[in-house]
């Protein structure tokens, strides 16, 4: 058992970050926090309030409404996960829809929202013992984290993995739709001016192109155990 550390896992969408982060947290006896779920919950809220759609985005109205939006995580005893809650309610399935996926990167550009989310993320990490995945966790949220990883793979492979996952869940979707969503999200996440997706200079890069989930997990755990034994 290692001590209480902060482990960050960043990278482009559909690199398997959340699955890996969940597994690492379980092995270390830490809590796992999916920071992307926070931006997804905000997107779901903005859609419900009609602040955003495929055709428009009323950023000003959303920003004005920030005092009415409360995002936190609550423990789900059934699956032992911490789930994001929007004003006290979990919308786990709804925040994973393609509609939310297609709009979330626009919502994630709003600086005022990011500030609020980083405050919640800092609160969650105050006692350490946490694995958090996202885009800016090792750079902006926890720049002093003990262990930082950055996962990457080609867009074609990521789209294929995501497409296979959705087909398994009986979602009717084309490979092209999934591919386009991944490419356009990456573009917005990488090019936004505030907290863009970028590898922290001290993060360990893991190219998952030719690795399965077990291999990625082993690599990360080996690294944590090795440096922990040698510190
Ligand atoms: O990890 P995900 O695909 O569920 O994340 C959804 C979106 O949220 C992603 O396109 C970018 C944004 N995001 C972010 O800007 N910062 C984070 N720390 C996590 C996610």
PDB file of C-alpha atoms and ligand atoms in Angstrom:
ATOM      1  CA  UNK A   1       0.000   0.000   0.000  1.00  0.00           C
ATOM      2  CA  UNK A   2       1.401   3.387  -0.991  1.00  0.00           C
ATOM      3  CA  UNK A   3       0.908   6.590   1.068  1.00  0.00           C
ATOM      4  CA  UNK A   4      -1.633   9.295   0.343  1.00  0.00           C
ATOM      5  CA  UNK A   5      -0.773  10.831  -3.013  1.00  0.00           C
ATOM      6  CA  UNK A   6      -2.464  12.650  -5.840  1.00  0.00           C
ATOM      7  CA  UNK A   7      -2.414  10.814  -9.167  1.00  0.00           C
ATOM      8  CA  UNK A   8      -3.446  12.724 -12.300  1.00  0.00           C
ATOM      9  CA  UNK A   9      -4.337  11.134 -15.624  1.00  0.00           C
ATOM     10  CA  UNK A  10      -4.835  13.509 -18.537  1.00  0.00           C
ATOM     11  CA  UNK A  11      -5.122  12.992 -22.269  1.00  0.00           C
ATOM     12  CA  UNK A  12      -7.333  13.273 -25.317  1.00  0.00           C
ATOM     13  CA  UNK A  13     -10.849  11.832 -25.305  1.00  0.00           C
ATOM     14  CA  UNK A  14     -11.398   8.070 -25.453  1.00  0.00           C
ATOM     15  CA  UNK A  15      -7.857   7.062 -24.552  1.00  0.00           C
ATOM     16  CA  UNK A  16      -9.289   4.912 -21.738  1.00  0.00           C
ATOM     17  CA  UNK A  17      -8.420   7.478 -19.055  1.00  0.00           C
ATOM     18  CA  UNK A  18     -11.496   6.925 -16.909  1.00  0.00           C
ATOM     19  CA  UNK A  19     -11.326   3.114 -17.005  1.00  0.00           C
ATOM     20  CA  UNK A  20      -7.644   3.194 -16.125  1.00  0.00           C
ATOM     21  CA  UNK A  21      -8.073   5.872 -13.452  1.00  0.00           C
ATOM     22  CA  UNK A  22     -10.864   3.827 -11.849  1.00  0.00           C
ATOM     23  CA  UNK A  23      -8.695   0.702 -11.822  1.00  0.00           C
ATOM     24  CA  UNK A  24      -5.665   2.514 -10.374  1.00  0.00           C
ATOM     25  CA  UNK A  25      -7.816   4.083  -7.645  1.00  0.00           C
ATOM     26  CA  UNK A  26      -9.177   0.653  -6.722  1.00  0.00           C
ATOM     27  CA  UNK A  27      -5.691  -0.860  -6.528  1.00  0.00           C
ATOM     28  CA  UNK A  28      -4.388   2.004  -4.362  1.00  0.00           C
ATOM     29  CA  UNK A  29      -7.518   2.231  -2.205  1.00  0.00           C
ATOM     30  CA  UNK A  30      -8.018   5.826  -3.362  1.00  0.00           C
ATOM     31  CA  UNK A  31     -11.105   7.660  -4.552  1.00  0.00           C
ATOM     32  CA  UNK A  32     -11.575   8.216  -8.277  1.00  0.00           C
ATOM     33  CA  UNK A  33     -12.884  11.514  -9.615  1.00  0.00           C
ATOM     34  CA  UNK A  34     -13.957  11.924 -13.246  1.00  0.00           C
ATOM     35  CA  UNK A  35     -13.492  15.663 -13.844  1.00  0.00           C
ATOM     36  CA  UNK A  36     -14.969  15.405 -17.346  1.00  0.00           C
ATOM     37  CA  UNK A  37     -18.270  14.396 -15.740  1.00  0.00           C
ATOM     38  CA  UNK A  38     -18.420  17.863 -14.135  1.00  0.00           C
ATOM     39  CA  UNK A  39     -18.245  19.598 -17.527  1.00  0.00           C
ATOM     40  CA  UNK A  40     -20.759  17.096 -18.868  1.00  0.00           C
ATOM     41  CA  UNK A  41     -23.175  17.867 -16.009  1.00  0.00           C
ATOM     42  CA  UNK A  42     -22.789  21.599 -16.719  1.00  0.00           C
ATOM     43  CA  UNK A  43     -23.512  20.923 -20.387  1.00  0.00           C
ATOM     44  CA  UNK A  44     -26.625  18.944 -19.506  1.00  0.00           C
ATOM     45  CA  UNK A  45     -27.782  21.887 -17.371  1.00  0.00           C
ATOM     46  CA  UNK A  46     -27.112  24.374 -20.194  1.00  0.00           C
ATOM     47  CA  UNK A  47     -29.063  22.205 -22.664  1.00  0.00           C
ATOM     48  CA  UNK A  48     -32.033  21.942 -20.275  1.00  0.00           C
ATOM     49  CA  UNK A  49     -32.035  25.723 -19.824  1.00  0.00           C
ATOM     50  CA  UNK A  50     -31.718  26.197 -23.604  1.00  0.00           C
ATOM     51  CA  UNK A  51     -28.494  28.182 -23.239  1.00  0.00           C
ATOM     52  CA  UNK A  52     -26.783  25.920 -25.769  1.00  0.00           C
ATOM     53  CA  UNK A  53     -27.759  23.797 -28.777  1.00  0.00           C
ATOM     54  CA  UNK A  54     -26.211  22.716 -32.038  1.00  0.00           C
ATOM     55  CA  UNK A  55     -27.054  26.159 -33.406  1.00  0.00           C
ATOM     56  CA  UNK A  56     -26.389  28.644 -30.621  1.00  0.00           C
ATOM     57  CA  UNK A  57     -24.576  29.255 -27.347  1.00  0.00           C
ATOM     58  CA  UNK A  58     -25.721  32.017 -25.009  1.00  0.00           C
ATOM     59  CA  UNK A  59     -22.616  32.191 -22.854  1.00  0.00           C
ATOM     60  CA  UNK A  60     -23.740  35.353 -21.035  1.00  0.00           C
ATOM     61  CA  UNK A  61     -26.967  33.757 -19.772  1.00  0.00           C
ATOM     62  CA  UNK A  62     -25.063  30.686 -18.583  1.00  0.00           C
ATOM     63  CA  UNK A  63     -22.493  32.789 -16.729  1.00  0.00           C
ATOM     64  CA  UNK A  64     -25.254  34.810 -15.063  1.00  0.00           C
ATOM     65  CA  UNK A  65     -26.828  31.561 -13.890  1.00  0.00           C
ATOM     66  CA  UNK A  66     -23.637  30.194 -12.232  1.00  0.00           C
ATOM     67  CA  UNK A  67     -24.829  30.980  -8.666  1.00  0.00           C
ATOM     68  CA  UNK A  68     -27.724  28.559  -9.250  1.00  0.00           C
ATOM     69  CA  UNK A  69     -25.531  25.651 -10.362  1.00  0.00           C
ATOM     70  CA  UNK A  70     -24.136  23.361  -7.703  1.00  0.00           C
ATOM     71  CA  UNK A  71     -21.803  20.545  -8.723  1.00  0.00           C
ATOM     72  CA  UNK A  72     -20.508  17.959  -6.269  1.00  0.00           C
ATOM     73  CA  UNK A  73     -19.716  14.238  -6.015  1.00  0.00           C
ATOM     74  CA  UNK A  74     -21.607  11.732  -3.929  1.00  0.00           C
ATOM     75  CA  UNK A  75     -20.756   8.156  -3.155  1.00  0.00           C
ATOM     76  CA  UNK A  76     -22.921   5.540  -4.882  1.00  0.00           C
ATOM     77  CA  UNK A  77     -23.004   2.566  -2.518  1.00  0.00           C
ATOM     78  CA  UNK A  78     -24.238   0.191  -5.235  1.00  0.00           C
ATOM     79  CA  UNK A  79     -21.209   0.524  -7.525  1.00  0.00           C
ATOM     80  CA  UNK A  80     -18.845   2.111  -4.985  1.00  0.00           C
ATOM     81  CA  UNK A  81     -18.180   5.062  -7.333  1.00  0.00           C
ATOM     82  CA  UNK A  82     -18.224   8.776  -6.636  1.00  0.00           C
ATOM     83  CA  UNK A  83     -20.761  10.224  -9.053  1.00  0.00           C
ATOM     84  CA  UNK A  84     -21.200  13.793 -10.145  1.00  0.00           C
ATOM     85  CA  UNK A  85     -24.393  15.476  -8.951  1.00  0.00           C
ATOM     86  CA  UNK A  86     -25.993  18.540 -10.466  1.00  0.00           C
ATOM     87  CA  UNK A  87     -28.005  20.453  -7.879  1.00  0.00           C
ATOM     88  CA  UNK A  88     -28.217  17.271  -5.797  1.00  0.00           C
ATOM     89  CA  UNK A  89     -29.241  14.884  -8.584  1.00  0.00           C
ATOM     90  CA  UNK A  90     -27.210  12.332 -10.556  1.00  0.00           C
ATOM     91  CA  UNK A  91     -27.758  12.260 -14.338  1.00  0.00           C
ATOM     92  CA  UNK A  92     -25.178   9.531 -15.089  1.00  0.00           C
ATOM     93  CA  UNK A  93     -26.796   8.256 -18.313  1.00  0.00           C
ATOM     94  CA  UNK A  94     -27.897  11.632 -19.628  1.00  0.00           C
ATOM     95  CA  UNK A  95     -24.454  13.225 -19.323  1.00  0.00           C
ATOM     96  CA  UNK A  96     -22.958  10.438 -21.497  1.00  0.00           C
ATOM     97  CA  UNK A  97     -25.285  11.094 -24.471  1.00  0.00           C
ATOM     98  CA  UNK A  98     -23.903  12.108 -27.861  1.00  0.00           C
ATOM     99  CA  UNK A  99     -25.787  15.422 -27.586  1.00  0.00           C
ATOM    100  CA  UNK A 100     -23.794  16.272 -24.448  1.00  0.00           C
ATOM    101  CA  UNK A 101     -20.552  14.927 -25.978  1.00  0.00           C
ATOM    102  CA  UNK A 102     -21.036  17.167 -29.008  1.00  0.00           C
ATOM    103  CA  UNK A 103     -21.471  20.339 -26.918  1.00  0.00           C
ATOM    104  CA  UNK A 104     -19.302  19.768 -23.841  1.00  0.00           C
ATOM    105  CA  UNK A 105     -16.050  21.165 -25.249  1.00  0.00           C
ATOM    106  CA  UNK A 106     -17.742  24.525 -25.876  1.00  0.00           C
ATOM    107  CA  UNK A 107     -18.989  24.628 -22.295  1.00  0.00           C
ATOM    108  CA  UNK A 108     -15.484  23.701 -21.103  1.00  0.00           C
ATOM    109  CA  UNK A 109     -14.078  26.897 -22.666  1.00  0.00           C
ATOM    110  CA  UNK A 110     -16.005  29.130 -20.215  1.00  0.00           C
ATOM    111  CA  UNK A 111     -13.382  30.503 -17.828  1.00  0.00           C
ATOM    112  CA  UNK A 112     -15.921  31.429 -15.130  1.00  0.00           C
ATOM    113  CA  UNK A 113     -17.171  27.819 -15.020  1.00  0.00           C
ATOM    114  CA  UNK A 114     -13.655  26.378 -15.002  1.00  0.00           C
ATOM    115  CA  UNK A 115     -12.777  28.496 -11.951  1.00  0.00           C
ATOM    116  CA  UNK A 116     -15.716  27.024 -10.043  1.00  0.00           C
ATOM    117  CA  UNK A 117     -14.851  23.477 -11.110  1.00  0.00           C
ATOM    118  CA  UNK A 118     -11.214  23.857 -10.053  1.00  0.00           C
ATOM    119  CA  UNK A 119     -12.402  24.987  -6.605  1.00  0.00           C
ATOM    120  CA  UNK A 120     -14.476  21.799  -6.262  1.00  0.00           C
ATOM    121  CA  UNK A 121     -11.535  19.710  -7.552  1.00  0.00           C
ATOM    122  CA  UNK A 122      -9.158  21.268  -4.997  1.00  0.00           C
ATOM    123  CA  UNK A 123     -11.631  20.542  -2.217  1.00  0.00           C
ATOM    124  CA  UNK A 124     -11.885  16.895  -3.323  1.00  0.00           C
ATOM    125  CA  UNK A 125      -8.091  16.549  -3.368  1.00  0.00           C
ATOM    126  CA  UNK A 126      -7.393  18.280  -0.062  1.00  0.00           C
ATOM    127  CA  UNK A 127      -6.685  15.017   1.810  1.00  0.00           C
ATOM    128  CA  UNK A 128      -4.917  13.422  -1.189  1.00  0.00           C
ATOM    129  CA  UNK A 129      -5.553   9.692  -1.770  1.00  0.00           C
ATOM    130  CA  UNK A 130      -7.213  10.574  -5.067  1.00  0.00           C
ATOM    131  CA  UNK A 131      -6.932   9.675  -8.742  1.00  0.00           C
ATOM    132  CA  UNK A 132      -8.431  12.348 -10.998  1.00  0.00           C
ATOM    133  CA  UNK A 133      -8.619  12.225 -14.779  1.00  0.00           C
ATOM    134  CA  UNK A 134      -9.297  15.019 -17.258  1.00  0.00           C
ATOM    135  CA  UNK A 135      -7.496  17.472 -19.480  1.00  0.00           C
ATOM    136  CA  UNK A 136      -5.851  20.005 -17.150  1.00  0.00           C
ATOM    137  CA  UNK A 137      -5.456  18.029 -13.936  1.00  0.00           C
ATOM    138  CA  UNK A 138      -1.658  17.692 -14.019  1.00  0.00           C
ATOM    139  CA  UNK A 139      -1.109  21.198 -15.405  1.00  0.00           C
ATOM    140  CA  UNK A 140      -3.634  23.535 -13.756  1.00  0.00           C
ATOM    141  CA  UNK A 141      -5.574  21.709 -11.036  1.00  0.00           C
ATOM    142  CA  UNK A 142      -2.792  19.769  -9.275  1.00  0.00           C
ATOM    143  CA  UNK A 143       0.513  20.982 -10.731  1.00  0.00           C
ATOM    144  CA  UNK A 144       2.296  19.553  -7.665  1.00  0.00           C
ATOM    145  CA  UNK A 145       0.706  16.097  -7.861  1.00  0.00           C
ATOM    146  CA  UNK A 146       3.088  13.273  -6.958  1.00  0.00           C
ATOM    147  CA  UNK A 147       2.237  11.163 -10.020  1.00  0.00           C
ATOM    148  CA  UNK A 148       1.174  12.492 -13.386  1.00  0.00           C
ATOM    149  CA  UNK A 149       0.352  10.493 -16.495  1.00  0.00           C
ATOM    150  CA  UNK A 150      -0.670  11.536 -19.974  1.00  0.00           C
ATOM    151  CA  UNK A 151      -2.365   8.983 -22.244  1.00  0.00           C
ATOM    152  CA  UNK A 152      -2.462   9.212 -26.013  1.00  0.00           C
ATOM    153  CA  UNK A 153      -3.437   7.179 -29.087  1.00  0.00           C
ATOM    154  CA  UNK A 154      -4.357   7.936 -32.698  1.00  0.00           C
ATOM    155  CA  UNK A 155      -7.811   9.420 -33.351  1.00  0.00           C
ATOM    156  CA  UNK A 156      -8.712   6.432 -35.563  1.00  0.00           C
ATOM    157  CA  UNK A 157      -8.033   3.933 -32.796  1.00  0.00           C
ATOM    158  CA  UNK A 158      -9.785   6.019 -30.148  1.00  0.00           C
ATOM    159  CA  UNK A 159     -12.851   6.360 -32.382  1.00  0.00           C
ATOM    160  CA  UNK A 160     -12.851   2.604 -33.024  1.00  0.00           C
ATOM    161  CA  UNK A 161     -12.667   1.804 -29.298  1.00  0.00           C
ATOM    162  CA  UNK A 162     -15.453   4.269 -28.526  1.00  0.00           C
ATOM    163  CA  UNK A 163     -17.602   3.052 -31.440  1.00  0.00           C
ATOM    164  CA  UNK A 164     -17.257  -0.606 -30.341  1.00  0.00           C
ATOM    165  CA  UNK A 165     -18.190   0.395 -26.793  1.00  0.00           C
ATOM    166  CA  UNK A 166     -21.333   2.229 -27.966  1.00  0.00           C
ATOM    167  CA  UNK A 167     -22.389  -0.605 -30.294  1.00  0.00           C
ATOM    168  CA  UNK A 168     -22.068  -3.023 -27.353  1.00  0.00           C
ATOM    169  CA  UNK A 169     -24.472  -0.765 -25.449  1.00  0.00           C
ATOM    170  CA  UNK A 170     -26.881  -0.990 -28.425  1.00  0.00           C
ATOM    171  CA  UNK A 171     -26.474   2.709 -29.258  1.00  0.00           C
ATOM    172  CA  UNK A 172     -27.372   3.489 -32.854  1.00  0.00           C
ATOM    173  CA  UNK A 173     -24.499   5.519 -34.151  1.00  0.00           C
ATOM    174  CA  UNK A 174     -22.142   5.549 -37.128  1.00  0.00           C
ATOM    175  CA  UNK A 175     -18.367   5.264 -36.920  1.00  0.00           C
ATOM    176  CA  UNK A 176     -18.083   8.633 -38.697  1.00  0.00           C
ATOM    177  CA  UNK A 177     -20.212  10.402 -36.087  1.00  0.00           C
ATOM    178  CA  UNK A 178     -17.976   9.061 -33.328  1.00  0.00           C
ATOM    179  CA  UNK A 179     -14.810   9.915 -35.248  1.00  0.00           C
ATOM    180  CA  UNK A 180     -15.970  13.472 -35.976  1.00  0.00           C
ATOM    181  CA  UNK A 181     -16.952  14.027 -32.351  1.00  0.00           C
ATOM    182  CA  UNK A 182     -13.520  12.909 -31.162  1.00  0.00           C
ATOM    183  CA  UNK A 183     -11.625  15.045 -33.666  1.00  0.00           C
ATOM    184  CA  UNK A 184     -13.667  18.194 -33.053  1.00  0.00           C
ATOM    185  CA  UNK A 185     -13.495  17.791 -29.257  1.00  0.00           C
ATOM    186  CA  UNK A 186      -9.707  17.346 -29.354  1.00  0.00           C
ATOM    187  CA  UNK A 187      -9.422  20.473 -31.487  1.00  0.00           C
ATOM    188  CA  UNK A 188     -11.426  22.607 -29.050  1.00  0.00           C
ATOM    189  CA  UNK A 189      -9.735  21.116 -25.960  1.00  0.00           C
ATOM    190  CA  UNK A 190      -6.216  21.636 -27.350  1.00  0.00           C
ATOM    191  CA  UNK A 191      -6.768  25.111 -28.778  1.00  0.00           C
ATOM    192  CA  UNK A 192      -8.768  26.844 -26.039  1.00  0.00           C
ATOM    193  CA  UNK A 193      -6.862  29.695 -24.412  1.00  0.00           C
ATOM    194  CA  UNK A 194      -7.696  28.801 -20.794  1.00  0.00           C
ATOM    195  CA  UNK A 195      -6.388  25.477 -19.413  1.00  0.00           C
ATOM    196  CA  UNK A 196      -5.838  23.802 -22.792  1.00  0.00           C
ATOM    197  CA  UNK A 197      -5.194  20.101 -23.074  1.00  0.00           C
ATOM    198  CA  UNK A 198      -1.434  19.792 -22.919  1.00  0.00           C
ATOM    199  CA  UNK A 199       0.963  17.290 -21.378  1.00  0.00           C
ATOM    200  CA  UNK A 200       2.533  18.600 -18.167  1.00  0.00           C
ATOM    201  CA  UNK A 201       6.304  18.688 -18.643  1.00  0.00           C
ATOM    202  CA  UNK A 202       6.745  16.253 -15.730  1.00  0.00           C
ATOM    203  CA  UNK A 203       3.944  13.857 -16.749  1.00  0.00           C
ATOM    204  CA  UNK A 204       4.786  10.318 -17.889  1.00  0.00           C
ATOM    205  CA  UNK A 205       3.602   9.827 -21.462  1.00  0.00           C
ATOM    206  CA  UNK A 206       1.909   6.511 -22.194  1.00  0.00           C
ATOM    207  CA  UNK A 207       1.165   5.698 -25.809  1.00  0.00           C
ATOM    208  CA  UNK A 208      -1.752   3.266 -25.571  1.00  0.00           C
ATOM    209  CA  UNK A 209      -1.868   2.511 -29.320  1.00  0.00           C
ATOM    210  CA  UNK A 210      -0.557  -1.028 -28.926  1.00  0.00           C
ATOM    211  CA  UNK A 211      -1.436  -1.640 -25.302  1.00  0.00           C
ATOM    212  CA  UNK A 212      -4.559  -3.137 -23.787  1.00  0.00           C
ATOM    213  CA  UNK A 213      -6.100  -1.836 -20.546  1.00  0.00           C
ATOM    214  CA  UNK A 214      -4.246  -4.416 -18.399  1.00  0.00           C
ATOM    215  CA  UNK A 215      -0.930  -3.343 -19.890  1.00  0.00           C
ATOM    216  CA  UNK A 216      -1.609   0.372 -19.334  1.00  0.00           C
ATOM    217  CA  UNK A 217      -2.676  -0.329 -15.753  1.00  0.00           C
ATOM    218  CA  UNK A 218       0.480  -2.378 -15.079  1.00  0.00           C
ATOM    219  CA  UNK A 219       2.718   0.344 -16.509  1.00  0.00           C
ATOM    220  CA  UNK A 220       1.192   2.989 -14.238  1.00  0.00           C
ATOM    221  CA  UNK A 221       1.244   0.806 -11.126  1.00  0.00           C
ATOM    222  CA  UNK A 222       4.812  -0.307 -11.817  1.00  0.00           C
ATOM    223  CA  UNK A 223       5.837   3.323 -12.075  1.00  0.00           C
ATOM    224  CA  UNK A 224       4.067   4.329  -8.851  1.00  0.00           C
ATOM    225  CA  UNK A 225       5.377   1.344  -6.873  1.00  0.00           C
ATOM    226  CA  UNK A 226       8.894   1.684  -8.225  1.00  0.00           C
ATOM    227  CA  UNK A 227       9.270   5.384  -7.475  1.00  0.00           C
ATOM    228  CA  UNK A 228       7.548   4.913  -4.125  1.00  0.00           C
ATOM    229  CA  UNK A 229      10.024   2.181  -3.113  1.00  0.00           C
ATOM    230  CA  UNK A 230      12.917   4.356  -4.191  1.00  0.00           C
ATOM    231  CA  UNK A 231      11.822   7.559  -2.500  1.00  0.00           C
TER     232      UNK A 231
HETATM  233  O1  LIG B   1     -13.297  13.142 -20.164  1.00  0.00           O
HETATM  234  P1  LIG B   1     -14.565  13.490 -20.956  1.00  0.00           P
HETATM  235  O2  LIG B   1     -14.482  13.126 -22.395  1.00  0.00           O
HETATM  236  O3  LIG B   1     -15.796  12.995 -20.294  1.00  0.00           O
HETATM  237  O4  LIG B   1     -14.620  15.092 -20.883  1.00  0.00           O
HETATM  238  C1  LIG B   1     -15.657  15.816 -21.475  1.00  0.00           C
HETATM  239  C2  LIG B   1     -15.163  17.174 -21.928  1.00  0.00           C
HETATM  240  O5  LIG B   1     -14.898  17.981 -20.795  1.00  0.00           O
HETATM  241  C3  LIG B   1     -13.897  17.175 -22.771  1.00  0.00           C
HETATM  242  O6  LIG B   1     -14.178  17.281 -24.149  1.00  0.00           O
HETATM  243  C4  LIG B   1     -13.145  18.386 -22.309  1.00  0.00           C
HETATM  244  C5  LIG B   1     -13.755  18.772 -21.003  1.00  0.00           C
HETATM  245  N1  LIG B   1     -12.850  18.617 -19.876  1.00  0.00           N
HETATM  246  C6  LIG B   1     -12.049  19.675 -19.559  1.00  0.00           C
HETATM  247  O7  LIG B   1     -12.052  20.690 -20.257  1.00  0.00           O
HETATM  248  N2  LIG B   1     -11.246  19.625 -18.462  1.00  0.00           N
HETATM  249  C7  LIG B   1     -11.216  18.524 -17.707  1.00  0.00           C
HETATM  250  N3  LIG B   1     -10.417  18.497 -16.635  1.00  0.00           N
HETATM  251  C8  LIG B   1     -12.012  17.406 -18.030  1.00  0.00           C
HETATM  252  C9  LIG B   1     -12.813  17.480 -19.153  1.00  0.00           C
END
